[in-house]
PDB file of C-alpha atoms in Angstrom:
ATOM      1  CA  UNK A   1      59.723  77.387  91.783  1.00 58.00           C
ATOM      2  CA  UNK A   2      62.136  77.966  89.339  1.00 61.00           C
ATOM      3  CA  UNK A   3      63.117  81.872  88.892  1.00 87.00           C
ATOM      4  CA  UNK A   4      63.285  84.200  85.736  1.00 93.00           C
ATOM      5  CA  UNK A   5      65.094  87.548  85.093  1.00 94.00           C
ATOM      6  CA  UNK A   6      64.504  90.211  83.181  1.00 96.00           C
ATOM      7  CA  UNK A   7      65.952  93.756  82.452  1.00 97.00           C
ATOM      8  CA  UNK A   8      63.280  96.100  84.821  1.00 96.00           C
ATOM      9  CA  UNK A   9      62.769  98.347  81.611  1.00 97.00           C
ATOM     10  CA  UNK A  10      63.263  98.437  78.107  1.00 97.00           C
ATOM     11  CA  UNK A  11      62.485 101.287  75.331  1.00 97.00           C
ATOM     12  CA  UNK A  12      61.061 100.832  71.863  1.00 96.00           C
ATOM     13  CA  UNK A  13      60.408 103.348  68.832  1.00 96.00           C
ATOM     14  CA  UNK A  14      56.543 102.717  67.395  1.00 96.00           C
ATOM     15  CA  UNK A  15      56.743 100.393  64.104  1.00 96.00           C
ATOM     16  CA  UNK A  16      59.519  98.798  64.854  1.00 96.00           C
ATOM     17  CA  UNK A  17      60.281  95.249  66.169  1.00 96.00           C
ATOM     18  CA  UNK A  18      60.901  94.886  69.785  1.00 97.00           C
ATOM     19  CA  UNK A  19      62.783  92.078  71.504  1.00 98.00           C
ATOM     20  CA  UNK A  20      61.909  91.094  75.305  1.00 98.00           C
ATOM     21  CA  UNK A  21      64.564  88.874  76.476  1.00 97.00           C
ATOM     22  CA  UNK A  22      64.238  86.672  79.409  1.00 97.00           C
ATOM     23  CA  UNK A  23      66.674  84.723  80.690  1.00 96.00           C
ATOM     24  CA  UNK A  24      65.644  81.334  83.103  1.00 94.00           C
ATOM     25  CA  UNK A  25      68.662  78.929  83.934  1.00 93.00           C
ATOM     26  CA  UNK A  26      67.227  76.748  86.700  1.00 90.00           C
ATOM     27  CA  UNK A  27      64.701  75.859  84.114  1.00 91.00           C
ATOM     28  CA  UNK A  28      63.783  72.488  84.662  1.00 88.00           C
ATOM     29  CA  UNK A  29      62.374  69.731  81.438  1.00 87.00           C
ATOM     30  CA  UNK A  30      58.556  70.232  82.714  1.00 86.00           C
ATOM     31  CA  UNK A  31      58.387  74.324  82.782  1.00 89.00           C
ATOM     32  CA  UNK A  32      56.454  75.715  80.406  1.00 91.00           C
ATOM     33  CA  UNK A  33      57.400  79.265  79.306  1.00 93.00           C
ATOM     34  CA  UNK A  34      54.774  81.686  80.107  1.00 94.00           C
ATOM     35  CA  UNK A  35      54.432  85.781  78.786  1.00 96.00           C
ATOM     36  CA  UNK A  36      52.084  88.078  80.346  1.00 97.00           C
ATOM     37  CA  UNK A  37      51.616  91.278  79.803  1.00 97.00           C
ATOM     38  CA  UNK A  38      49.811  93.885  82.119  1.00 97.00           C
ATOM     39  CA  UNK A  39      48.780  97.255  80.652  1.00 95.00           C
ATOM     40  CA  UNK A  40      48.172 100.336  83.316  1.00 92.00           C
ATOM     41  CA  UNK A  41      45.250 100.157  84.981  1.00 91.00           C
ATOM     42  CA  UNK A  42      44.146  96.637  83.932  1.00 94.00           C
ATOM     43  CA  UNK A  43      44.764  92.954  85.348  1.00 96.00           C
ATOM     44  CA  UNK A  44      47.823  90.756  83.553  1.00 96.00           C
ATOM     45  CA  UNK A  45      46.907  89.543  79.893  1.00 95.00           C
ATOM     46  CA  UNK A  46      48.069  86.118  78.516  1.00 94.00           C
ATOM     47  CA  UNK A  47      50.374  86.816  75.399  1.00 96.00           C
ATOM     48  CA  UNK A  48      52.064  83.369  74.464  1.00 95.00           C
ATOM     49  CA  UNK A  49      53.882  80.469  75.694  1.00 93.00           C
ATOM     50  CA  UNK A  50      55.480  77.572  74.678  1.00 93.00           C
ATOM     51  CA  UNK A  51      57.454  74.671  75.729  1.00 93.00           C
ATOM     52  CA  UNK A  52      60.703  74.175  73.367  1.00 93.00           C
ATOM     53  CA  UNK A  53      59.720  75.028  69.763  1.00 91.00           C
ATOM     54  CA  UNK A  54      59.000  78.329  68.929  1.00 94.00           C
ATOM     55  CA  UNK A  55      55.779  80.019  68.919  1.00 95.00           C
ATOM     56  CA  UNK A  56      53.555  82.584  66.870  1.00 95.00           C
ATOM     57  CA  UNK A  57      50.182  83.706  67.611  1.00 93.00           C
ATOM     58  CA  UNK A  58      48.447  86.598  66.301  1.00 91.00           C
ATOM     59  CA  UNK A  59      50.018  89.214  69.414  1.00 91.00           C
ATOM     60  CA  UNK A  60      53.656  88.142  69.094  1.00 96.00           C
ATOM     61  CA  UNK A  61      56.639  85.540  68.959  1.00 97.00           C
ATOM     62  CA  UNK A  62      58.368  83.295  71.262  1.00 98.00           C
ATOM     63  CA  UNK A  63      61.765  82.180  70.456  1.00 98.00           C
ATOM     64  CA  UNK A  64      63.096  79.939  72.745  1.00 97.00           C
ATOM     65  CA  UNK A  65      67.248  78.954  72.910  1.00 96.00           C
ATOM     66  CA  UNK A  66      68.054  75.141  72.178  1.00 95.00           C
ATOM     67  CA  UNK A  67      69.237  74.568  76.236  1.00 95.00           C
ATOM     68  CA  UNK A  68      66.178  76.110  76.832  1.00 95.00           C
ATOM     69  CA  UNK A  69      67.849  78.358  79.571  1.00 95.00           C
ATOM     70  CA  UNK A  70      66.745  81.828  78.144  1.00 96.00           C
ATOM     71  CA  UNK A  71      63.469  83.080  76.148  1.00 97.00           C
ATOM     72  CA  UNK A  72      62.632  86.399  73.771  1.00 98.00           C
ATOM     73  CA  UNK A  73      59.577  87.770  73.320  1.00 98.00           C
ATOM     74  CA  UNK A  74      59.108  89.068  69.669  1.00 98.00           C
ATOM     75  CA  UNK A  75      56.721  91.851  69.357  1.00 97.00           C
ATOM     76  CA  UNK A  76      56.983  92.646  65.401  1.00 94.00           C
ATOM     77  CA  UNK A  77      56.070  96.472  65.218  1.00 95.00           C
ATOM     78  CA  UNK A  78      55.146  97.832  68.132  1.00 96.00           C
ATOM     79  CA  UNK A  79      52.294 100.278  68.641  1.00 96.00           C
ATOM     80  CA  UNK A  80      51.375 102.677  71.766  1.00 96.00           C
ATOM     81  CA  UNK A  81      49.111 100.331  73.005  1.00 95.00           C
ATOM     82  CA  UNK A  82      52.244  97.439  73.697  1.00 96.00           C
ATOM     83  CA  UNK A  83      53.353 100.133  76.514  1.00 97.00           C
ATOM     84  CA  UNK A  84      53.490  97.594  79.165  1.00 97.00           C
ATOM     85  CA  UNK A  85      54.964  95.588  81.913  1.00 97.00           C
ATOM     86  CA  UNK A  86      55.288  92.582  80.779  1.00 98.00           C
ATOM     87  CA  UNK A  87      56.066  89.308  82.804  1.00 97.00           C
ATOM     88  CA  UNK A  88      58.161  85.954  82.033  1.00 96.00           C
ATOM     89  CA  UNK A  89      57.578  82.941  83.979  1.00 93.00           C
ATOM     90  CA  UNK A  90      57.816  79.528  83.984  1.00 90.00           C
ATOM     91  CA  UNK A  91      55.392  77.288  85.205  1.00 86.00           C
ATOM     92  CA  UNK A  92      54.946  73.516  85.730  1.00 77.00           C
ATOM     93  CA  UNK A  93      51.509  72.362  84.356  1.00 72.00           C
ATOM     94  CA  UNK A  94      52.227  69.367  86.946  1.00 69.00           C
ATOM     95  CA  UNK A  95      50.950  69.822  91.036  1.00 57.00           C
ATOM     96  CA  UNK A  96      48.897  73.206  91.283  1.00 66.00           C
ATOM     97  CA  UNK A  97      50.620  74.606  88.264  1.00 72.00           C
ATOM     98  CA  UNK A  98      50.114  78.088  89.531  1.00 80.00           C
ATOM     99  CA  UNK A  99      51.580  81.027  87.618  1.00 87.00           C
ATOM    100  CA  UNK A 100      54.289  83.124  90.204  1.00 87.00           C
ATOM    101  CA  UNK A 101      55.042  86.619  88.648  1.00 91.00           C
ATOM    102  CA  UNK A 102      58.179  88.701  89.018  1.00 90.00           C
ATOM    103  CA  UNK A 103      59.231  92.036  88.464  1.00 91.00           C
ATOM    104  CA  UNK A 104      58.808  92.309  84.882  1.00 96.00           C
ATOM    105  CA  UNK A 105      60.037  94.383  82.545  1.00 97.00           C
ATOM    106  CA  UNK A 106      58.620  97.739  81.710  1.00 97.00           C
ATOM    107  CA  UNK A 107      58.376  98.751  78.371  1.00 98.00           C
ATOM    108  CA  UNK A 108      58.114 102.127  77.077  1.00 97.00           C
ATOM    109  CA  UNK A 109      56.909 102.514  73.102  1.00 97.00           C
ATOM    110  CA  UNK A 110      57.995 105.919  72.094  1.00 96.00           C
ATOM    111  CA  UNK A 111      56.293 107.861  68.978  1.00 94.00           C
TER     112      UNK A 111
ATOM    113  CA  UNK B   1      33.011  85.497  75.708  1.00 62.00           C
ATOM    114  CA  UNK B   2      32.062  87.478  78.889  1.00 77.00           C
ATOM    115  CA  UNK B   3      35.185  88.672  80.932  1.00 93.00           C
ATOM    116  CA  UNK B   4      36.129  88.065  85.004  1.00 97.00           C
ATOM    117  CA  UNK B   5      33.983  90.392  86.931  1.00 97.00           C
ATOM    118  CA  UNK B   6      35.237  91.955  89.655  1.00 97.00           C
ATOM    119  CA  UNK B   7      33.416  94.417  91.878  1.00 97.00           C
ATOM    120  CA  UNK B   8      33.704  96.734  93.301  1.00 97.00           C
ATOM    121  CA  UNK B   9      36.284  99.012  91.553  1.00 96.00           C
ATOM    122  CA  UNK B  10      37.562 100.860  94.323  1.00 97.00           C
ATOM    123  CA  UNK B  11      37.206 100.722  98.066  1.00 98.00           C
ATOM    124  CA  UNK B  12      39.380 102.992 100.490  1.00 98.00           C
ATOM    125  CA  UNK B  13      38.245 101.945 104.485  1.00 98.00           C
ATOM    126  CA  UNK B  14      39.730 102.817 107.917  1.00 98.00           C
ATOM    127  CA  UNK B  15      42.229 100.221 109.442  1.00 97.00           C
ATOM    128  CA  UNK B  16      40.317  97.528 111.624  1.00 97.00           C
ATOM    129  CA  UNK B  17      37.286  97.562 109.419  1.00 98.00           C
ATOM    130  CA  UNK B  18      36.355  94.705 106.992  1.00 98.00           C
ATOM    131  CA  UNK B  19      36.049  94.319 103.588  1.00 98.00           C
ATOM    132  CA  UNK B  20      34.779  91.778 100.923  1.00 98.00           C
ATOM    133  CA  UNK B  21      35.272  91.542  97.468  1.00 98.00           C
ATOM    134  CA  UNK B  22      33.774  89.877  95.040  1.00 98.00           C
ATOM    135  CA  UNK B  23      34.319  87.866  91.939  1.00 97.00           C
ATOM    136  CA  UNK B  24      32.538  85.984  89.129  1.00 97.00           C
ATOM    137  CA  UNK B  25      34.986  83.897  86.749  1.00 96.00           C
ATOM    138  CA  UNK B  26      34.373  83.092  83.155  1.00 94.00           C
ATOM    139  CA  UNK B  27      31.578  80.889  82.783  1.00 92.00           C
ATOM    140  CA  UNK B  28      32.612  76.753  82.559  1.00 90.00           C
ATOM    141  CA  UNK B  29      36.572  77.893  84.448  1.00 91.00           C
ATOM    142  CA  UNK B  30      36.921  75.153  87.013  1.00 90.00           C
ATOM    143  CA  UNK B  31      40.182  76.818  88.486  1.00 91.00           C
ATOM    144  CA  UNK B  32      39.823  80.166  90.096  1.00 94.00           C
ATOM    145  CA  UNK B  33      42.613  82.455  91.857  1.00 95.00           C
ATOM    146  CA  UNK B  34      43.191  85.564  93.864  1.00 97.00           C
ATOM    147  CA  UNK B  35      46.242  87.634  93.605  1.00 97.00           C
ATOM    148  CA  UNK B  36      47.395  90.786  95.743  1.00 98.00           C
ATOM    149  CA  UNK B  37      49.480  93.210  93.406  1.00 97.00           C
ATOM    150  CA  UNK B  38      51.245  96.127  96.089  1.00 97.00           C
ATOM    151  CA  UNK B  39      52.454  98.803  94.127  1.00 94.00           C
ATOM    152  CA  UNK B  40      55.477  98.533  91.883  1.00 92.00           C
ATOM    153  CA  UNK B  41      55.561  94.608  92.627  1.00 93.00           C
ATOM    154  CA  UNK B  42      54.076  91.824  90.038  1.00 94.00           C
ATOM    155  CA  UNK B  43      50.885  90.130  91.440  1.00 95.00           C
ATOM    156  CA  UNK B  44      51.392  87.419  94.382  1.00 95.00           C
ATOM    157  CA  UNK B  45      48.580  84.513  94.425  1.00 94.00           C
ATOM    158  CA  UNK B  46      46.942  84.200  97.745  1.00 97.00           C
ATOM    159  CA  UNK B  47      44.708  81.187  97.030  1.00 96.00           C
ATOM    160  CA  UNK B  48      44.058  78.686  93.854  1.00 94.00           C
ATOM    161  CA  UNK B  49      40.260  77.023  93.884  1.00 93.00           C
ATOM    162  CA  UNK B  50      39.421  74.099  91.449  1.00 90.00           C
ATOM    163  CA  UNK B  51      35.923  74.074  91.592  1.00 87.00           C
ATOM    164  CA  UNK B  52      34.427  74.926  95.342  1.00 85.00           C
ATOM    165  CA  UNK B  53      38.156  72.941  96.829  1.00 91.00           C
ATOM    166  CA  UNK B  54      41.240  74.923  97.896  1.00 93.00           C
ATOM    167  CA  UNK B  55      44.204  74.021  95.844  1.00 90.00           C
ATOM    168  CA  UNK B  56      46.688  76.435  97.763  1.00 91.00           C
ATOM    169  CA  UNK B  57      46.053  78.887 100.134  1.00 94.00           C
ATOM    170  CA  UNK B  58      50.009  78.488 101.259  1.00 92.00           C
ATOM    171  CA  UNK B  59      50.315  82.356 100.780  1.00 93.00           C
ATOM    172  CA  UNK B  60      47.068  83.908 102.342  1.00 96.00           C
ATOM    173  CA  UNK B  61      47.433  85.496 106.017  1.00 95.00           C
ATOM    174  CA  UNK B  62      44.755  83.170 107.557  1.00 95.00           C
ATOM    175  CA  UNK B  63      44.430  85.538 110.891  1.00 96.00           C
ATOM    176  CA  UNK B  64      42.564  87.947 108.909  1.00 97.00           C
ATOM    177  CA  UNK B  65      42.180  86.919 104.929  1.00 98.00           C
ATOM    178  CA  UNK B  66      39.226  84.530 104.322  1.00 98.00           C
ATOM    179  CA  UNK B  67      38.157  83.618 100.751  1.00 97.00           C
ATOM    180  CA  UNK B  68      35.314  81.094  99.651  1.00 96.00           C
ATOM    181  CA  UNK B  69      34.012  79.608  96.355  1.00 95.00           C
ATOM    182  CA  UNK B  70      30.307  78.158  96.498  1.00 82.00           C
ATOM    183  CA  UNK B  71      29.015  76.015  94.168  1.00 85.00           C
ATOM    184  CA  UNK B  72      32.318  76.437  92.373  1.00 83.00           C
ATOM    185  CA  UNK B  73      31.123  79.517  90.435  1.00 92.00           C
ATOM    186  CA  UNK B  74      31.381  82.778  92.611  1.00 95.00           C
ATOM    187  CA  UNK B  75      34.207  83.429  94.909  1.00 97.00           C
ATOM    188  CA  UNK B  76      34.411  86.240  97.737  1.00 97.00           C
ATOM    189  CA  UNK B  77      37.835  87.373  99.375  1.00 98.00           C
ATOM    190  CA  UNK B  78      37.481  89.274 102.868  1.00 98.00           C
ATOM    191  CA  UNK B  79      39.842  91.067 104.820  1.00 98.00           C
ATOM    192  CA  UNK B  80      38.704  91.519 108.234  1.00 97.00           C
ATOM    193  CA  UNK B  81      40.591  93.425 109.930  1.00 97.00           C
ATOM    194  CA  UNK B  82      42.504  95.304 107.614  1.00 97.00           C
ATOM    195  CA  UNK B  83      45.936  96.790 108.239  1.00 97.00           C
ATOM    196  CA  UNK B  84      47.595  99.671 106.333  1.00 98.00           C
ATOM    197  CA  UNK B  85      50.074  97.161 104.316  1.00 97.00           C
ATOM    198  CA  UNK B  86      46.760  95.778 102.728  1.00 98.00           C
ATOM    199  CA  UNK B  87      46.760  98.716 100.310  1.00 98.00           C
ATOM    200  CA  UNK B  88      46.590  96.531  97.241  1.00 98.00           C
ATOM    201  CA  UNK B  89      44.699  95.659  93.982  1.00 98.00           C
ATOM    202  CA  UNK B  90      43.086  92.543  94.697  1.00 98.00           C
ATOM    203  CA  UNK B  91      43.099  90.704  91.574  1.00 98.00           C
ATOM    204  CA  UNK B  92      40.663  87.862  90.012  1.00 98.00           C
ATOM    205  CA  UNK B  93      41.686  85.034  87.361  1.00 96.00           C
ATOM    206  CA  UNK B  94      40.235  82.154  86.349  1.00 94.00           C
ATOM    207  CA  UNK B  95      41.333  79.324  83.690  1.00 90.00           C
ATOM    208  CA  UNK B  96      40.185  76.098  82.455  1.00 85.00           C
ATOM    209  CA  UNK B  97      40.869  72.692  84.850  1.00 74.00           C
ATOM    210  CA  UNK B  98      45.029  72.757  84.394  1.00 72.00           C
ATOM    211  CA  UNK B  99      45.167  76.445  83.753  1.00 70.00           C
ATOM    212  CA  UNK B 100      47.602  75.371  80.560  1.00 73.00           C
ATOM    213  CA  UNK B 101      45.886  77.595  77.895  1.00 75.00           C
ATOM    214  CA  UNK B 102      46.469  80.411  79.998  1.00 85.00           C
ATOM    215  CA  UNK B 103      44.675  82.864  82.668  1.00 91.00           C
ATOM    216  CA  UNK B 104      42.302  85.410  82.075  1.00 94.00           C
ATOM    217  CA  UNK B 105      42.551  87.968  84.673  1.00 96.00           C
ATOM    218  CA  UNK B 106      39.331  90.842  85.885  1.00 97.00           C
ATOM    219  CA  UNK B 107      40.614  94.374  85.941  1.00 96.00           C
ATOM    220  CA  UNK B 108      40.747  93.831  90.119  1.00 97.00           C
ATOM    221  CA  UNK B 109      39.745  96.232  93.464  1.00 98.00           C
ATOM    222  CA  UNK B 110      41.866  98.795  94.052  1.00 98.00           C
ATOM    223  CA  UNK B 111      41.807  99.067  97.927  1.00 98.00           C
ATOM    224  CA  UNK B 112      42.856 101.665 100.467  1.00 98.00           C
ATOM    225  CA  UNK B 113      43.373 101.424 103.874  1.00 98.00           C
ATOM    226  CA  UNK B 114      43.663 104.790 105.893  1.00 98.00           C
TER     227      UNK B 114
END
């Protein structure tokens, strides 16, 4: 399975934009980018993911390099509540598919 | 839409003893999987079901995990016996067939062995 890394923690000031970067160089033309997030106390949350174009839903952004060999996670102002590990991974809808986390990073929103 | 359910919440037992847990996906998911989260680690799958089949079960500790899906609804995970290093939450997920609209995930067992 093809591996991701991410900084282990990252600090944010409510309201303002926060950038997740992830980068994934082994990616290969079948991996879909995957973001979870897992608040404390509670299982892992799907956020987004995408495949080579960018991304928007209603939670956040995914902006994904042309080579396809790094990923950012937009959150657009964060809040409290975004406090979070939150988890990049690729996965291959192809075979099983399954989802195999890593560390994550761990962000902190301050007030 | 009704969440994974997961029970129980919590469950601390003695080393050697047994324990099951139990989950109940999101109604129509084919695919269902359990994870084991240690502390301070992201969650490792133990074993994918599509429908009452095992998928992968490449990661479970088959002397003493055990997990079964009947009628492809309702899945159980049991430890028997359990070893200190077990200490885990023991989390449920479930997605549609190919799992490529993403996981929903229960709010798992928090289990302590003593």
């Amino acid at each position: 399975d093809a591996k991701t890394t991410q900084p282990n923690s990252m600090e944010s000031n409510e309201e303002e934009p926060v950038h997740l970067p992830c980068n994934h160089s082994t990616i290969s033309g079948t991996d879909y980018i995957h973001w979870y997030r897992q608040l404390p106390s509670q299982g892992p949350e799907y956020v987004i993911h995408g495949l080579t174009s960018n991304v928007n839903n209603r939670m956040a952004s995914l902006a994904i390099a042309e080579d396809r060999k790094s990923s950012t996670l937009i959150l657009h102002r964060a809040t409290l509540r975004d406090a979070a590990v939150y988890y990049c991974i690729l996965r291959d809808p192809g075979n099983t598919g399954k989802l195999i986390f890593g560390q994550g990073t761990t962000l902190q929103v301050k007030p | 839409e009704a969440g994974v359910a997961q029970s129980p919440r919590y469950k601390i037992i003695e080393k050697r003893q047994s324990v099951a847990f139990w989950c109940n996906p999101i109604s129509g998911h084919a695919t269902l999987y359990w994870y084991q989260q240690i502390l301070g680690q992201g969650p490792k799958l133990l074993i994918q079901f599509q429908n009452n089949g095992v998928v992968d079960d490449s990661q479970l500790p088959k002397d003493r995990f055990s997990a079964e899906r009947l009628k492809g609804v309702d899945s159980t995970l049991k430890i028997q016996p359990a070893k200190l290093e077990d200490s885990a939450v023991y989390l449920c997920a479930s997605s549609l067939w190919d799992g490529n609209y993403g996981y929903t995930f229960g709010s798992g067992t928090r289990l302590t062995v003593v």
